[in-house]
Short mmCIF file of C-alpha atoms and ligand atoms in Angstrom, two decimals:
data_model
loop_
_atom_site.label_atom_id
_atom_site.label_comp_id
_atom_site.label_asym_id
_atom_site.label_seq_id
_atom_site.Cartn_x
_atom_site.Cartn_y
_atom_site.Cartn_z
CA MET A 1 0.24 0.20 0.23
CA PRO A 2 1.75 3.20 -1.36
CA GLU A 3 2.56 5.79 1.63
CA LYS A 4 0.14 8.29 2.44
CA THR A 5 0.71 12.12 0.91
CA ILE A 6 0.50 15.10 2.35
CA ALA A 7 -3.26 15.58 0.44
CA ASN A 8 -4.18 13.06 1.23
CA ARG A 9 -4.13 13.28 5.04
CA LEU A 10 -4.80 16.59 5.37
CA LEU A 11 -7.97 16.13 3.68
CA GLN A 12 -7.87 13.58 6.17
CA VAL A 13 -7.77 15.85 9.34
CA MET A 14 -10.69 17.92 7.51
CA GLU A 15 -13.39 15.35 6.93
CA ASP A 16 -12.64 12.95 10.52
CA ASN A 17 -11.09 16.21 12.90
CA ILE A 18 -11.82 19.45 11.92
CA LEU A 19 -15.54 19.15 10.18
CA PRO A 20 -16.93 17.56 13.21
CA MET A 21 -16.13 20.11 15.88
CA THR A 22 -16.68 22.50 13.44
CA GLU A 23 -20.38 21.22 12.26
CA LEU A 24 -20.76 21.84 16.51
CA GLY A 25 -19.32 24.80 16.34
CA VAL A 26 -21.37 26.67 13.91
CA ALA A 27 -24.46 25.21 15.66
CA SER A 28 -24.16 27.50 18.13
CA GLY A 29 -22.97 30.53 15.75
CA ASN A 30 -19.76 30.42 15.19
CA LYS A 31 -17.78 30.65 11.76
CA VAL A 32 -16.68 27.83 9.40
CA PHE A 33 -12.88 28.26 9.76
CA GLY A 34 -10.70 25.95 11.18
CA ALA A 35 -7.49 24.16 11.62
CA ALA A 36 -5.50 21.85 12.39
CA ILE A 37 -1.38 21.01 13.39
CA LEU A 38 0.25 17.47 12.11
CA ARG A 39 3.84 15.96 12.88
CA LYS A 40 5.63 16.51 9.69
CA SER A 41 7.26 12.69 11.06
CA ASP A 42 4.84 11.08 10.53
CA LEU A 43 1.69 12.61 10.19
CA ALA A 44 0.22 12.30 13.28
CA LEU A 45 -2.51 14.94 14.27
CA ILE A 46 -1.31 16.65 17.63
CA VAL A 47 -4.34 19.44 17.67
CA ALA A 48 -7.95 20.13 15.56
CA GLU A 49 -9.92 23.34 16.60
CA THR A 50 -12.28 25.55 15.22
CA ASN A 51 -13.64 29.11 15.57
CA ASN A 52 -14.35 30.93 18.37
CA GLU A 53 -15.30 34.14 17.83
CA LEU A 54 -18.42 33.62 19.91
CA GLU A 55 -15.92 33.53 22.75
CA ASN A 56 -13.53 35.96 21.58
CA PRO A 57 -12.95 37.61 18.20
CA LEU A 58 -9.55 36.82 18.05
CA TRP A 59 -10.82 32.86 18.04
CA HIS A 60 -10.51 32.79 14.49
CA GLY A 61 -9.76 28.62 13.44
CA GLU A 62 -5.70 28.96 13.76
CA VAL A 63 -5.28 30.97 16.66
CA HIS A 64 -7.85 28.99 18.68
CA THR A 65 -5.72 26.46 17.36
CA LEU A 66 -2.60 27.55 18.46
CA LYS A 67 -4.08 29.07 21.95
CA ARG A 68 -5.18 25.18 22.43
CA PHE A 69 -1.64 23.94 20.90
CA TYR A 70 0.25 25.84 23.54
CA GLU A 71 -1.91 24.80 26.13
CA LEU A 72 -0.45 21.44 26.12
CA ASN A 73 2.23 20.02 28.34
CA ASP A 74 4.87 17.46 25.91
CA LYS A 75 4.63 19.77 22.76
CA PRO A 76 6.80 18.67 19.57
CA ALA A 77 8.97 22.34 18.15
CA THR A 78 7.56 23.88 15.36
CA LYS A 79 10.16 23.66 12.78
CA ASP A 80 8.86 19.67 12.65
CA LEU A 81 5.56 20.58 12.24
CA ILE A 82 2.73 21.10 9.71
CA PHE A 83 0.07 23.91 9.65
CA LEU A 84 -3.29 22.95 8.35
CA SER A 85 -6.17 25.66 7.89
CA THR A 86 -9.32 24.84 6.24
CA HIS A 87 -9.26 28.46 4.68
CA GLU A 88 -6.22 30.57 3.00
CA PRO A 89 -5.74 32.59 6.47
CA CYS A 90 -5.96 35.94 6.87
CA THR A 91 -3.89 38.64 7.66
CA MET A 92 -3.82 38.08 11.80
CA CYS A 93 -3.65 34.10 11.72
CA MET A 94 -1.61 34.16 8.74
CA SER A 95 1.31 37.22 11.28
CA ALA A 96 0.92 33.98 14.32
CA ILE A 97 2.01 31.24 12.31
CA THR A 98 4.31 33.23 12.27
CA TRP A 99 5.66 34.67 15.30
CA ALA A 100 5.07 30.83 16.60
CA GLY A 101 7.61 29.88 14.61
CA PHE A 102 5.94 27.54 11.86
CA ASP A 103 7.77 27.06 8.26
CA ASN A 104 4.27 25.95 6.01
CA PHE A 105 0.69 26.21 6.22
CA TYR A 106 -1.48 24.32 3.91
CA TYR A 107 -5.47 25.88 3.14
CA PHE A 108 -7.94 23.99 1.55
CA PHE A 109 -10.47 27.46 0.42
CA SER A 110 -8.46 30.35 -1.17
CA HIS A 111 -9.43 34.26 0.30
CA GLU A 112 -11.17 34.13 -3.10
CA ASP A 113 -13.30 30.82 -1.63
CA SER A 114 -14.25 33.50 1.60
CA ARG A 115 -15.34 35.81 -0.40
CA ASP A 116 -17.47 34.49 -2.92
CA SER A 117 -18.96 30.99 -1.25
CA PHE A 118 -18.78 32.39 2.01
CA ALA A 119 -19.54 35.62 1.63
CA ILE A 120 -16.58 36.25 3.91
CA PRO A 121 -14.46 39.31 2.51
CA HIS A 122 -12.79 40.21 5.61
CA ASP A 123 -9.49 38.67 4.65
CA LEU A 124 -9.38 40.28 1.55
CA LYS A 125 -11.08 43.62 2.69
CA ILE A 126 -7.93 43.94 5.06
CA LEU A 127 -5.75 42.87 2.66
CA LYS A 128 -6.36 46.34 1.06
CA GLU A 129 -8.19 49.28 3.72
CA VAL A 130 -4.92 47.62 6.02
CA PHE A 131 -1.48 46.61 3.91
CA GLY A 132 -2.51 48.12 0.42
CA LEU A 133 -2.56 44.98 -1.24
CA GLU A 134 -4.91 43.28 -4.02
CA PRO A 135 -6.26 39.49 -4.04
CA GLY A 136 -2.93 37.36 -3.50
CA GLY A 137 -1.02 40.04 -3.41
CA TYR A 138 1.34 38.49 -0.45
CA ARG A 139 4.12 37.14 -0.52
CA ARG A 140 2.94 32.64 -0.45
CA GLN A 141 6.44 32.00 -0.46
CA ASN A 142 8.86 34.17 1.92
CA ALA A 143 12.15 33.93 4.90
CA PHE A 144 9.29 33.01 6.81
CA TRP A 145 7.88 30.34 5.69
CA LYS A 146 5.86 28.21 2.01
CA SER A 147 2.27 27.85 1.65
CA PHE A 148 0.51 25.32 -0.56
CA ALA A 149 -3.08 25.32 -1.73
CA ILE A 150 -4.60 21.79 -0.78
CA ALA A 151 -5.75 21.93 -4.97
CA ASP A 152 -2.51 22.34 -5.76
CA LEU A 153 -0.91 19.09 -4.43
CA VAL A 154 -4.02 16.90 -5.40
CA GLU A 155 -3.21 18.19 -9.00
CA THR A 156 0.28 16.36 -9.14
CA GLU A 157 -0.53 12.99 -7.34
CA ASP A 158 -1.21 9.83 -9.70
CA GLU A 159 -4.08 9.61 -11.51
CA ARG A 160 -5.79 7.12 -9.41
CA LEU A 161 -5.41 9.18 -6.26
CA LYS A 162 -5.62 12.39 -7.81
CA ALA A 163 -9.66 11.15 -8.85
CA GLU A 164 -9.80 10.08 -5.10
CA LEU A 165 -9.14 13.06 -3.52
CA LYS A 166 -10.83 15.27 -6.02
CA GLU A 167 -14.33 13.31 -4.44
CA GLN A 168 -13.40 13.68 -0.88
CA THR A 169 -12.61 17.19 -2.04
CA ALA A 170 -15.72 17.81 -3.31
CA ARG A 171 -17.58 15.78 -0.28
CA ILE A 172 -15.60 18.48 2.16
CA LYS A 173 -17.10 21.32 0.14
CA SER A 174 -20.60 19.90 0.36
CA ARG A 175 -20.10 19.70 3.49
CA TYR A 176 -18.67 23.09 4.08
CA ALA A 177 -21.80 24.54 1.74
CA ALA A 178 -24.18 23.25 4.56
CA LEU A 179 -22.03 24.92 7.03
CA SER A 180 -21.91 28.27 5.68
CA ASN A 181 -25.69 28.21 4.58
CA THR A 182 -26.46 27.83 8.32
CA TYR A 183 -23.67 30.38 9.11
CA GLN A 184 -25.53 33.41 7.07
CA ALA A 185 -28.57 32.75 8.37
CA THR A 186 -28.33 33.03 12.19
CA LYS A 187 -25.59 35.68 12.10
CA SER A 188 -27.61 38.45 12.32
CA ALA A 189 -28.37 37.22 15.63
CA ASN A 190 -24.42 36.90 17.12
CA ASP A 191 -21.98 39.90 18.47
CA ILE A 192 -18.91 39.06 16.28
CA PRO A 193 -17.80 42.52 14.87
CA LEU A 194 -17.12 41.63 11.04
CA ASN A 195 -19.57 39.00 10.57
ZN1 ZN B 1 -7.73 35.16 11.24
#
């Protein structure tokens, strides 16, 4: 049996670990964004979390995951870890990943997806208003880290695995579409500043 590739494993963590937490989070009024941290050597899951902006508007999926990570007693060094974000991180989360010492992050949905498919335009608005950057205007590879879209990795797999991963991608997208509908239908009831 072939070894699990990173794309294969990251999609599995989204489906099995992050999405169930996000389904609960969205049911209580939080956003759809989640994240996880895995070990590079064996792709074992260290921690997964989901958005918790109802408690604190800074608890984006990524920052909430980092908070949980730093609460663990026994933590690997971040240079030995992979950071997975369900959605391309906003500028706060990107900086948090940087300050924590990760040399990578991987994401499933893009900033444009957040704006167009999830009706959450804040990532791109902040890039433009605060930094003067157009969509895609930040450096995806820089002295701190390299970032990767999971969809691009899927394209590099052999044909059989690629077909499987595309099916899985479609399954994941349909679960997120349902979550987005729930969030958008209920968000007027929450106090999240950028909802
Ligand atoms: Zn964020």
